Tab-separated table of N, CA, C and O in Angstrom:
chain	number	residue	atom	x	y	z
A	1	UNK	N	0.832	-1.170	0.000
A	1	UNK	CA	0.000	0.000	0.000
A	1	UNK	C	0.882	1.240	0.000
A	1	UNK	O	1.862	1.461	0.712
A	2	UNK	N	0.431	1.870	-0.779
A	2	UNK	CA	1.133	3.607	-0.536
A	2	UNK	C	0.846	4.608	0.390
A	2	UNK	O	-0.345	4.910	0.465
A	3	UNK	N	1.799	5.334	1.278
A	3	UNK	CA	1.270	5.951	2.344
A	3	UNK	C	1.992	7.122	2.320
A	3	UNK	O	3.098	7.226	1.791
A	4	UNK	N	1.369	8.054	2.908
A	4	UNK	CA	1.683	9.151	3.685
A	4	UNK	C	1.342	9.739	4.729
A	4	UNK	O	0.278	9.508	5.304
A	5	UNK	N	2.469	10.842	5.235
A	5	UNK	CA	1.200	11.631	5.621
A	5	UNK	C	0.985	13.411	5.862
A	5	UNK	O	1.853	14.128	5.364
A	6	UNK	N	0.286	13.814	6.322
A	6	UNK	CA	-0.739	14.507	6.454
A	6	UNK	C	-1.192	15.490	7.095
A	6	UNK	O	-1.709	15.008	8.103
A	7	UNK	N	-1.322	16.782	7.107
A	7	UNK	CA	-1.892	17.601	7.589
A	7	UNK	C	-3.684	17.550	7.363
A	7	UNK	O	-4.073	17.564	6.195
A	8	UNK	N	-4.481	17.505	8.213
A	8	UNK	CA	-5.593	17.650	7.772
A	8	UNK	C	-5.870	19.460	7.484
A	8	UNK	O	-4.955	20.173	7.897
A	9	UNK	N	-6.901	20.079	6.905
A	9	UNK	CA	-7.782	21.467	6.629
A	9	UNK	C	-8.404	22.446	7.067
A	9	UNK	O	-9.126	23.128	6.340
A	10	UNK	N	-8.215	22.696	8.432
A	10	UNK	CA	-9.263	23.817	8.973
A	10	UNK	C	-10.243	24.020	8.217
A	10	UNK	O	-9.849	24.345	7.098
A	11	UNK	N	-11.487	23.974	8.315
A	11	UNK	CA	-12.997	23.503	8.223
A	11	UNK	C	-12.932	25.214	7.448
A	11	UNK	O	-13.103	25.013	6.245
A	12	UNK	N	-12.749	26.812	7.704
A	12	UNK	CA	-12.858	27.376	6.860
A	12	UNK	C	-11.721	27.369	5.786
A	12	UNK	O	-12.089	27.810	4.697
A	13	UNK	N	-10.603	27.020	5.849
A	13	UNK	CA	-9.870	26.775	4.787
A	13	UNK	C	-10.713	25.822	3.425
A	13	UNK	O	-10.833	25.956	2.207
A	14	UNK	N	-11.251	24.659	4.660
A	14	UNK	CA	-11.881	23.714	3.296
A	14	UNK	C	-13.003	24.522	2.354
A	14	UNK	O	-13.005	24.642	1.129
A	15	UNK	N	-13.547	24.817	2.916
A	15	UNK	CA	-14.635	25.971	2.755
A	15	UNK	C	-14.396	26.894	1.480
A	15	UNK	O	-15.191	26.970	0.543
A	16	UNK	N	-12.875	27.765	1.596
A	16	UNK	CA	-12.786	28.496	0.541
A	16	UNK	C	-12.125	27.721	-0.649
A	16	UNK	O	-12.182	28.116	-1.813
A	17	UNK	N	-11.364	26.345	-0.159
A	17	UNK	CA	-11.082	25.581	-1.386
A	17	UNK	C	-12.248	25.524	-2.060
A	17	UNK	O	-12.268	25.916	-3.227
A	18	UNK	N	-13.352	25.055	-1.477
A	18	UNK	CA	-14.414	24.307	-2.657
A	18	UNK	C	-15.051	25.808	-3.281
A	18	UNK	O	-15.514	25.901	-4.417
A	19	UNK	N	-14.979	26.867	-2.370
A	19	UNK	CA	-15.834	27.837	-3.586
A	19	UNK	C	-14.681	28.120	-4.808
A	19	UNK	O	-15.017	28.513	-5.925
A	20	UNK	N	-13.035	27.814	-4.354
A	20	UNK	CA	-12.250	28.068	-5.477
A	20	UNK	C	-12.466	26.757	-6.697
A	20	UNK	O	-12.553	26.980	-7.904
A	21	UNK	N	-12.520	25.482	-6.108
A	21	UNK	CA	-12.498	24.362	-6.870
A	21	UNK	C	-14.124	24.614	-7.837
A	21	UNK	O	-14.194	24.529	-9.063
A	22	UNK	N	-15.230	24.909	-6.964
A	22	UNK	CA	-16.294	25.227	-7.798
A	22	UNK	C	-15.864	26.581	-9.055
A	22	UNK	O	-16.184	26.208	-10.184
A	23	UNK	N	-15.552	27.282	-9.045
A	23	UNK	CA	-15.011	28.513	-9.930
A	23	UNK	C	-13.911	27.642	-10.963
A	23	UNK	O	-13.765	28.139	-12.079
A	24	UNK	N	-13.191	26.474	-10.680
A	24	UNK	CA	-12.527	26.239	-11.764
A	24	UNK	C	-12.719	24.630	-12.075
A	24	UNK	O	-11.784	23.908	-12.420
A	25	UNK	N	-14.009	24.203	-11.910
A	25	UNK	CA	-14.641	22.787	-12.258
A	25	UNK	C	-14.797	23.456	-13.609
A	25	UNK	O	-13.837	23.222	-14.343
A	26	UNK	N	-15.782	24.259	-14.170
A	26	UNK	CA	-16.214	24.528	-15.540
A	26	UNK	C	-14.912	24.888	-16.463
A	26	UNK	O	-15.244	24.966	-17.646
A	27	UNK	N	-13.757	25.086	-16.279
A	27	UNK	CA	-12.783	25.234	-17.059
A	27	UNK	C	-11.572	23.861	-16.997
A	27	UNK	O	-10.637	23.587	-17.749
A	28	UNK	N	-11.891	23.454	-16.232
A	28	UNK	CA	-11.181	22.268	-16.133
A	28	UNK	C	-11.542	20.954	-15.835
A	28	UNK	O	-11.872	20.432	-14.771
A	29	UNK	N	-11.379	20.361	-17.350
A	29	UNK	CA	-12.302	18.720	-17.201
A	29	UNK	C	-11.438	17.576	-16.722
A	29	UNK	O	-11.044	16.669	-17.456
A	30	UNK	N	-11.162	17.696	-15.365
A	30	UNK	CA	-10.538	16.633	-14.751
A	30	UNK	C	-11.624	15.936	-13.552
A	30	UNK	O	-12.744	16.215	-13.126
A	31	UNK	N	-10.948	15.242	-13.381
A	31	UNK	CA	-11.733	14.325	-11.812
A	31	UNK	C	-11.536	15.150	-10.479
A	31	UNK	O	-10.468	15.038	-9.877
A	32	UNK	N	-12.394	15.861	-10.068
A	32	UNK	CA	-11.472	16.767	-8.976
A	32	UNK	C	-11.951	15.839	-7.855
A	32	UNK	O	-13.069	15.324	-7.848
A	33	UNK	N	-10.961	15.653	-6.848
A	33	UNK	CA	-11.413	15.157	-5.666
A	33	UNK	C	-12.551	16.370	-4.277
A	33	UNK	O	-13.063	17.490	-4.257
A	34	UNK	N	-12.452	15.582	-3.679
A	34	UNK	CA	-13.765	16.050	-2.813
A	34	UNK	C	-13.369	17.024	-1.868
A	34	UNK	O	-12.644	16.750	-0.911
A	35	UNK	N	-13.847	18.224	-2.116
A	35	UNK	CA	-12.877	18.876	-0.414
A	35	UNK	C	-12.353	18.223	0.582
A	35	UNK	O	-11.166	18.390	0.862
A	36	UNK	N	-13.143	17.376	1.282
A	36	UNK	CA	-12.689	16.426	2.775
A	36	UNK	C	-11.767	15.919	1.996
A	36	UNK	O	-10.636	16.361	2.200
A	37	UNK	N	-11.856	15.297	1.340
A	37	UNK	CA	-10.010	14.634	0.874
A	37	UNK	C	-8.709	15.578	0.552
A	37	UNK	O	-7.552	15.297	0.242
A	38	UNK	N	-9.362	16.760	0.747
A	38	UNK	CA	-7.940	17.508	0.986
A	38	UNK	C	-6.994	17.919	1.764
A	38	UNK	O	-7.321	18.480	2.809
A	39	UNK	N	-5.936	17.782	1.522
A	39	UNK	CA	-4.843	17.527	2.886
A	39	UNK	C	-3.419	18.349	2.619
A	39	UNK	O	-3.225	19.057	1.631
A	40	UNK	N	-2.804	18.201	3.310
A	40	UNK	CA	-1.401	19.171	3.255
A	40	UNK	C	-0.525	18.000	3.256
A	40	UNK	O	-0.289	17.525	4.367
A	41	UNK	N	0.177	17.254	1.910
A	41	UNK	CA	1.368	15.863	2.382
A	41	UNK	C	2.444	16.754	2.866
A	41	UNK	O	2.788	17.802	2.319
A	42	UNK	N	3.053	16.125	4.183
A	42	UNK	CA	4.038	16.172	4.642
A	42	UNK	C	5.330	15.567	4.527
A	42	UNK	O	6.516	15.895	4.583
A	43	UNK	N	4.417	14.253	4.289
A	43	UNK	CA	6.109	13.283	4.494
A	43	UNK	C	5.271	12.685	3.167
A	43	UNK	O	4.065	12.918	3.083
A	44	UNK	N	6.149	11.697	1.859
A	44	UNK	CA	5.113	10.612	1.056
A	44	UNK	C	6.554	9.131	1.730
A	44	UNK	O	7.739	9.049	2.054
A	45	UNK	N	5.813	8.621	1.640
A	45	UNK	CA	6.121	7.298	2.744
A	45	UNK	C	6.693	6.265	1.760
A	45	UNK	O	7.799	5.728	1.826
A	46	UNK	N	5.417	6.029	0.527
A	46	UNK	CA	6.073	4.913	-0.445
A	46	UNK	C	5.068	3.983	0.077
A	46	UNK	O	4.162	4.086	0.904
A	47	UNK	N	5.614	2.837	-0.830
A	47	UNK	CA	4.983	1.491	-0.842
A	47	UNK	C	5.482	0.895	0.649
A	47	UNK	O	6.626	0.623	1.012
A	48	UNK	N	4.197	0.789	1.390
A	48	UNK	CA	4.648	0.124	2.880
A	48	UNK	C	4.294	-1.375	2.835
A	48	UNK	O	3.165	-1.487	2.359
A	49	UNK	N	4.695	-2.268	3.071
A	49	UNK	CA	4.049	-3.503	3.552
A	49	UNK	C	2.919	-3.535	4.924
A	49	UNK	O	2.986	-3.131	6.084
A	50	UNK	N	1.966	-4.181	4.174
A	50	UNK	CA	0.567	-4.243	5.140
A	50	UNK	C	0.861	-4.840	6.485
A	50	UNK	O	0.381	-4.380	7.522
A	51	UNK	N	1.819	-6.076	6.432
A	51	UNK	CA	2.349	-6.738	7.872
A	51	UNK	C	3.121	-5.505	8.423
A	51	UNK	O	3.619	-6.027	9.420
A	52	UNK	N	3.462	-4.485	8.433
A	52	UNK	CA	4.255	-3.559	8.710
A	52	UNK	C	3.774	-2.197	9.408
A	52	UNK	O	4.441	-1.326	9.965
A	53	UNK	N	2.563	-2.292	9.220
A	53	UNK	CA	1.082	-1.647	9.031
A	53	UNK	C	1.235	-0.786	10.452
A	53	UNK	O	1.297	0.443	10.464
A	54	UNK	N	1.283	-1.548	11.547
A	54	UNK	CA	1.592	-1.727	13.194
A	54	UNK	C	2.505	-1.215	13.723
A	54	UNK	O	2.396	-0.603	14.785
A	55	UNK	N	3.522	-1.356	13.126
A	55	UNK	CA	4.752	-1.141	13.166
A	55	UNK	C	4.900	0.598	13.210
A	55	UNK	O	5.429	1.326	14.050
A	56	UNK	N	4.149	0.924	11.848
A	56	UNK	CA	3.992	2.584	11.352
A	56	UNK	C	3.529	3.292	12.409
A	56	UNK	O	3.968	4.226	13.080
A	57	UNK	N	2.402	2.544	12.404
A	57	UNK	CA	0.829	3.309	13.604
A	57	UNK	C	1.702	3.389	14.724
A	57	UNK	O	1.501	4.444	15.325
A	58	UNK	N	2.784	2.542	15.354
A	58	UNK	CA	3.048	2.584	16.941
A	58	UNK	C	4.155	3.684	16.865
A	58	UNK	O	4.605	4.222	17.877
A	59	UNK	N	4.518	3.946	15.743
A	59	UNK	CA	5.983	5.107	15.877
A	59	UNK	C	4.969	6.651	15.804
A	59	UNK	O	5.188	7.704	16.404
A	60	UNK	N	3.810	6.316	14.834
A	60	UNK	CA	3.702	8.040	14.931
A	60	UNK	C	2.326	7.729	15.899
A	60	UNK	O	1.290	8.280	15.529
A	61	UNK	N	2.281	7.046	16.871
A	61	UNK	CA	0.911	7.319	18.410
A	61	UNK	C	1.130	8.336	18.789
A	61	UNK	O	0.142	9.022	19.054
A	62	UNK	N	2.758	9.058	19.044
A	62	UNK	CA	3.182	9.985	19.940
A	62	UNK	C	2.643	10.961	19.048
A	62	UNK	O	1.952	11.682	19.768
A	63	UNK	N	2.575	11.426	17.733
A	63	UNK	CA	2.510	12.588	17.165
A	63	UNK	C	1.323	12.903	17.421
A	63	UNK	O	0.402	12.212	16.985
A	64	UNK	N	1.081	14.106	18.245
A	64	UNK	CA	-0.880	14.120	18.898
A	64	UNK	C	-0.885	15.838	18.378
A	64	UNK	O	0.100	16.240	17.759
A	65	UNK	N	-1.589	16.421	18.555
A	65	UNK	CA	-2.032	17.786	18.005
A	65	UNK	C	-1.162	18.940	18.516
A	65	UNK	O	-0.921	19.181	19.699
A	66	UNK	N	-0.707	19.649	17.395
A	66	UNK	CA	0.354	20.556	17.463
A	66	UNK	C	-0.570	21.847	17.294
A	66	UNK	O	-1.754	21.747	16.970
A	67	UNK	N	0.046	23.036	17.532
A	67	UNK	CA	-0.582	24.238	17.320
A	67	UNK	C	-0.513	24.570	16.184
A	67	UNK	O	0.227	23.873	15.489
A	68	UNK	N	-1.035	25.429	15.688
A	68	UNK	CA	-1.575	25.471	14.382
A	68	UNK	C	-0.289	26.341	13.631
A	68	UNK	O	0.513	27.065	14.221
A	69	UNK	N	-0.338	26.028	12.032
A	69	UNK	CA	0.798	26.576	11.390
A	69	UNK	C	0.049	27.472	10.281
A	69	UNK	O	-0.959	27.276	9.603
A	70	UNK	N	0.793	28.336	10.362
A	70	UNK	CA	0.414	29.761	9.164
A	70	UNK	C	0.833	29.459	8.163
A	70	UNK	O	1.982	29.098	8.418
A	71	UNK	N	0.568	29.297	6.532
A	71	UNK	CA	1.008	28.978	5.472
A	71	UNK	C	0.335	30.282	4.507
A	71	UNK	O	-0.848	30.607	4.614
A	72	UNK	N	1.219	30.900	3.639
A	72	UNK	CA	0.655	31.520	3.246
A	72	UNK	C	0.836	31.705	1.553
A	72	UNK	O	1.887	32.156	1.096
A	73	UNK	N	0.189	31.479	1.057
A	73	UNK	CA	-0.178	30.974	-0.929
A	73	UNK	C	0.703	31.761	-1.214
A	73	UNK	O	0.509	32.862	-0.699
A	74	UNK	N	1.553	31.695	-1.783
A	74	UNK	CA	2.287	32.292	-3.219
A	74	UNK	C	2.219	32.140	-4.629
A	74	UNK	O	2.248	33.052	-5.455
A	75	UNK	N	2.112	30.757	-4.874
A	75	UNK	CA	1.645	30.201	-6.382
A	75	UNK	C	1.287	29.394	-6.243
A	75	UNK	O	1.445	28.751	-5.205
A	76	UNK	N	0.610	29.017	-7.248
A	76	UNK	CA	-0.740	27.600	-7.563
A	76	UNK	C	0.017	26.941	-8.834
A	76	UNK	O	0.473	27.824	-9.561
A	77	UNK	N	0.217	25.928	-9.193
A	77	UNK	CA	0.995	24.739	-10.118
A	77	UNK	C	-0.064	24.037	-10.317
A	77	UNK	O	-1.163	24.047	-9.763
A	78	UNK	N	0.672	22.992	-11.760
A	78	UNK	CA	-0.079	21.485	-11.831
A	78	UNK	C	0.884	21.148	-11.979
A	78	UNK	O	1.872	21.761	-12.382
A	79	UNK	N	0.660	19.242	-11.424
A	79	UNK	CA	1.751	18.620	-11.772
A	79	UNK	C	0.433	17.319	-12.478
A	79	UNK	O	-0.688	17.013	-12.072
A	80	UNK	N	1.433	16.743	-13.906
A	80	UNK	CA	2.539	17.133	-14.462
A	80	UNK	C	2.544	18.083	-15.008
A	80	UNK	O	3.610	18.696	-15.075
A	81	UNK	N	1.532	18.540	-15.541
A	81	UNK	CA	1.776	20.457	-16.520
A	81	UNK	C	0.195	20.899	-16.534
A	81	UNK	O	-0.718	20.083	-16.409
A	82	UNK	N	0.080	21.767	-16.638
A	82	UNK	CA	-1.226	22.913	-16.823
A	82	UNK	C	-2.330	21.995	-17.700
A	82	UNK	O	-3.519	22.112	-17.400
A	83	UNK	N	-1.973	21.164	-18.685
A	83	UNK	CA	-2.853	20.647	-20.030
A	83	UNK	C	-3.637	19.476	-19.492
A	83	UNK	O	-4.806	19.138	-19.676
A	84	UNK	N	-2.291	18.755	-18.500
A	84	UNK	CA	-2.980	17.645	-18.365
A	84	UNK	C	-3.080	17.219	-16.604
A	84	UNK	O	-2.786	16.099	-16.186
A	85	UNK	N	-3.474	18.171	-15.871
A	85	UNK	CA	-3.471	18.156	-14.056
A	85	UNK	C	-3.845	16.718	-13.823
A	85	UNK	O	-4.831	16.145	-14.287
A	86	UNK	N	-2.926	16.223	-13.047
A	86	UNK	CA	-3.157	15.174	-12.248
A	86	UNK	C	-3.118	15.668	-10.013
A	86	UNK	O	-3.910	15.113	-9.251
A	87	UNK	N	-2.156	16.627	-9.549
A	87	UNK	CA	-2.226	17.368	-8.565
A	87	UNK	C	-2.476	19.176	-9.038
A	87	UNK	O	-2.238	19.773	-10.088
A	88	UNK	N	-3.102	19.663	-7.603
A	88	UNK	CA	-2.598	21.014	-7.968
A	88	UNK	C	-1.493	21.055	-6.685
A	88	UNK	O	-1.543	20.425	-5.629
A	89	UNK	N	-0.501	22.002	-7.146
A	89	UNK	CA	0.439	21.885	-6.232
A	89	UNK	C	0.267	23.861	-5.325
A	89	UNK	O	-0.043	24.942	-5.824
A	90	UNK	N	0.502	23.618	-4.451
A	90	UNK	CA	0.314	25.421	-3.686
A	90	UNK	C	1.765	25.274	-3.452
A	90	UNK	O	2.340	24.277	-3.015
A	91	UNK	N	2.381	26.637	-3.874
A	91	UNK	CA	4.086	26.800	-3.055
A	91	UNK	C	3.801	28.134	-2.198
A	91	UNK	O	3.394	29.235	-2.570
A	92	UNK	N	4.126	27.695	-1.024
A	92	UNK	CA	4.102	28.984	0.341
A	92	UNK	C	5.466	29.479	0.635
A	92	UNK	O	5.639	30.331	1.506
């Protein structure tokens, strides 16, 4: 399985994604995922083994809720290119 992980969205952050994602559904015919599935990757992990699964979960138990971090938009990307979006990428 492939893993990462994750920042979850502050509930008004998600909020102004989807009125932005609604404003650029009609110009862009891709699969957009769902607001709630949007996340901040932190770490990308790779292909983990499922027996290993346990192993992951017991190293990050300790990581419990941090105070909140300020990020602030500079540019908006696609990867792999503008024509054919598979991510949008934000650089802060």
């Amino acid at each position: 399985m492939r893993l990462f992980a994750g920042l979850d969205l502050p509930a008004a952050t998600l909020h102004s994604l989807e009125e932005l994602l609604d404003r650029l559904r009609p110009v862009a015919r891709i699969r957009w995922s769902l607001p709630a599935n949007l996340h901040i990757t932190t770490k990308f992990i790779g292909e983990w083994p499922e027996e290993r699964l346990d192993h992951l979960k017991a190293a990050l138990a300790d990581v419990g809720p941090r105070v909140p971090v300020a990020v602030r938009v500079r540019r908006v990307g696609f990867f792999p290119n503008p024509h054919a979006p598979r991510r949008i990428l934000v650089r802060h």
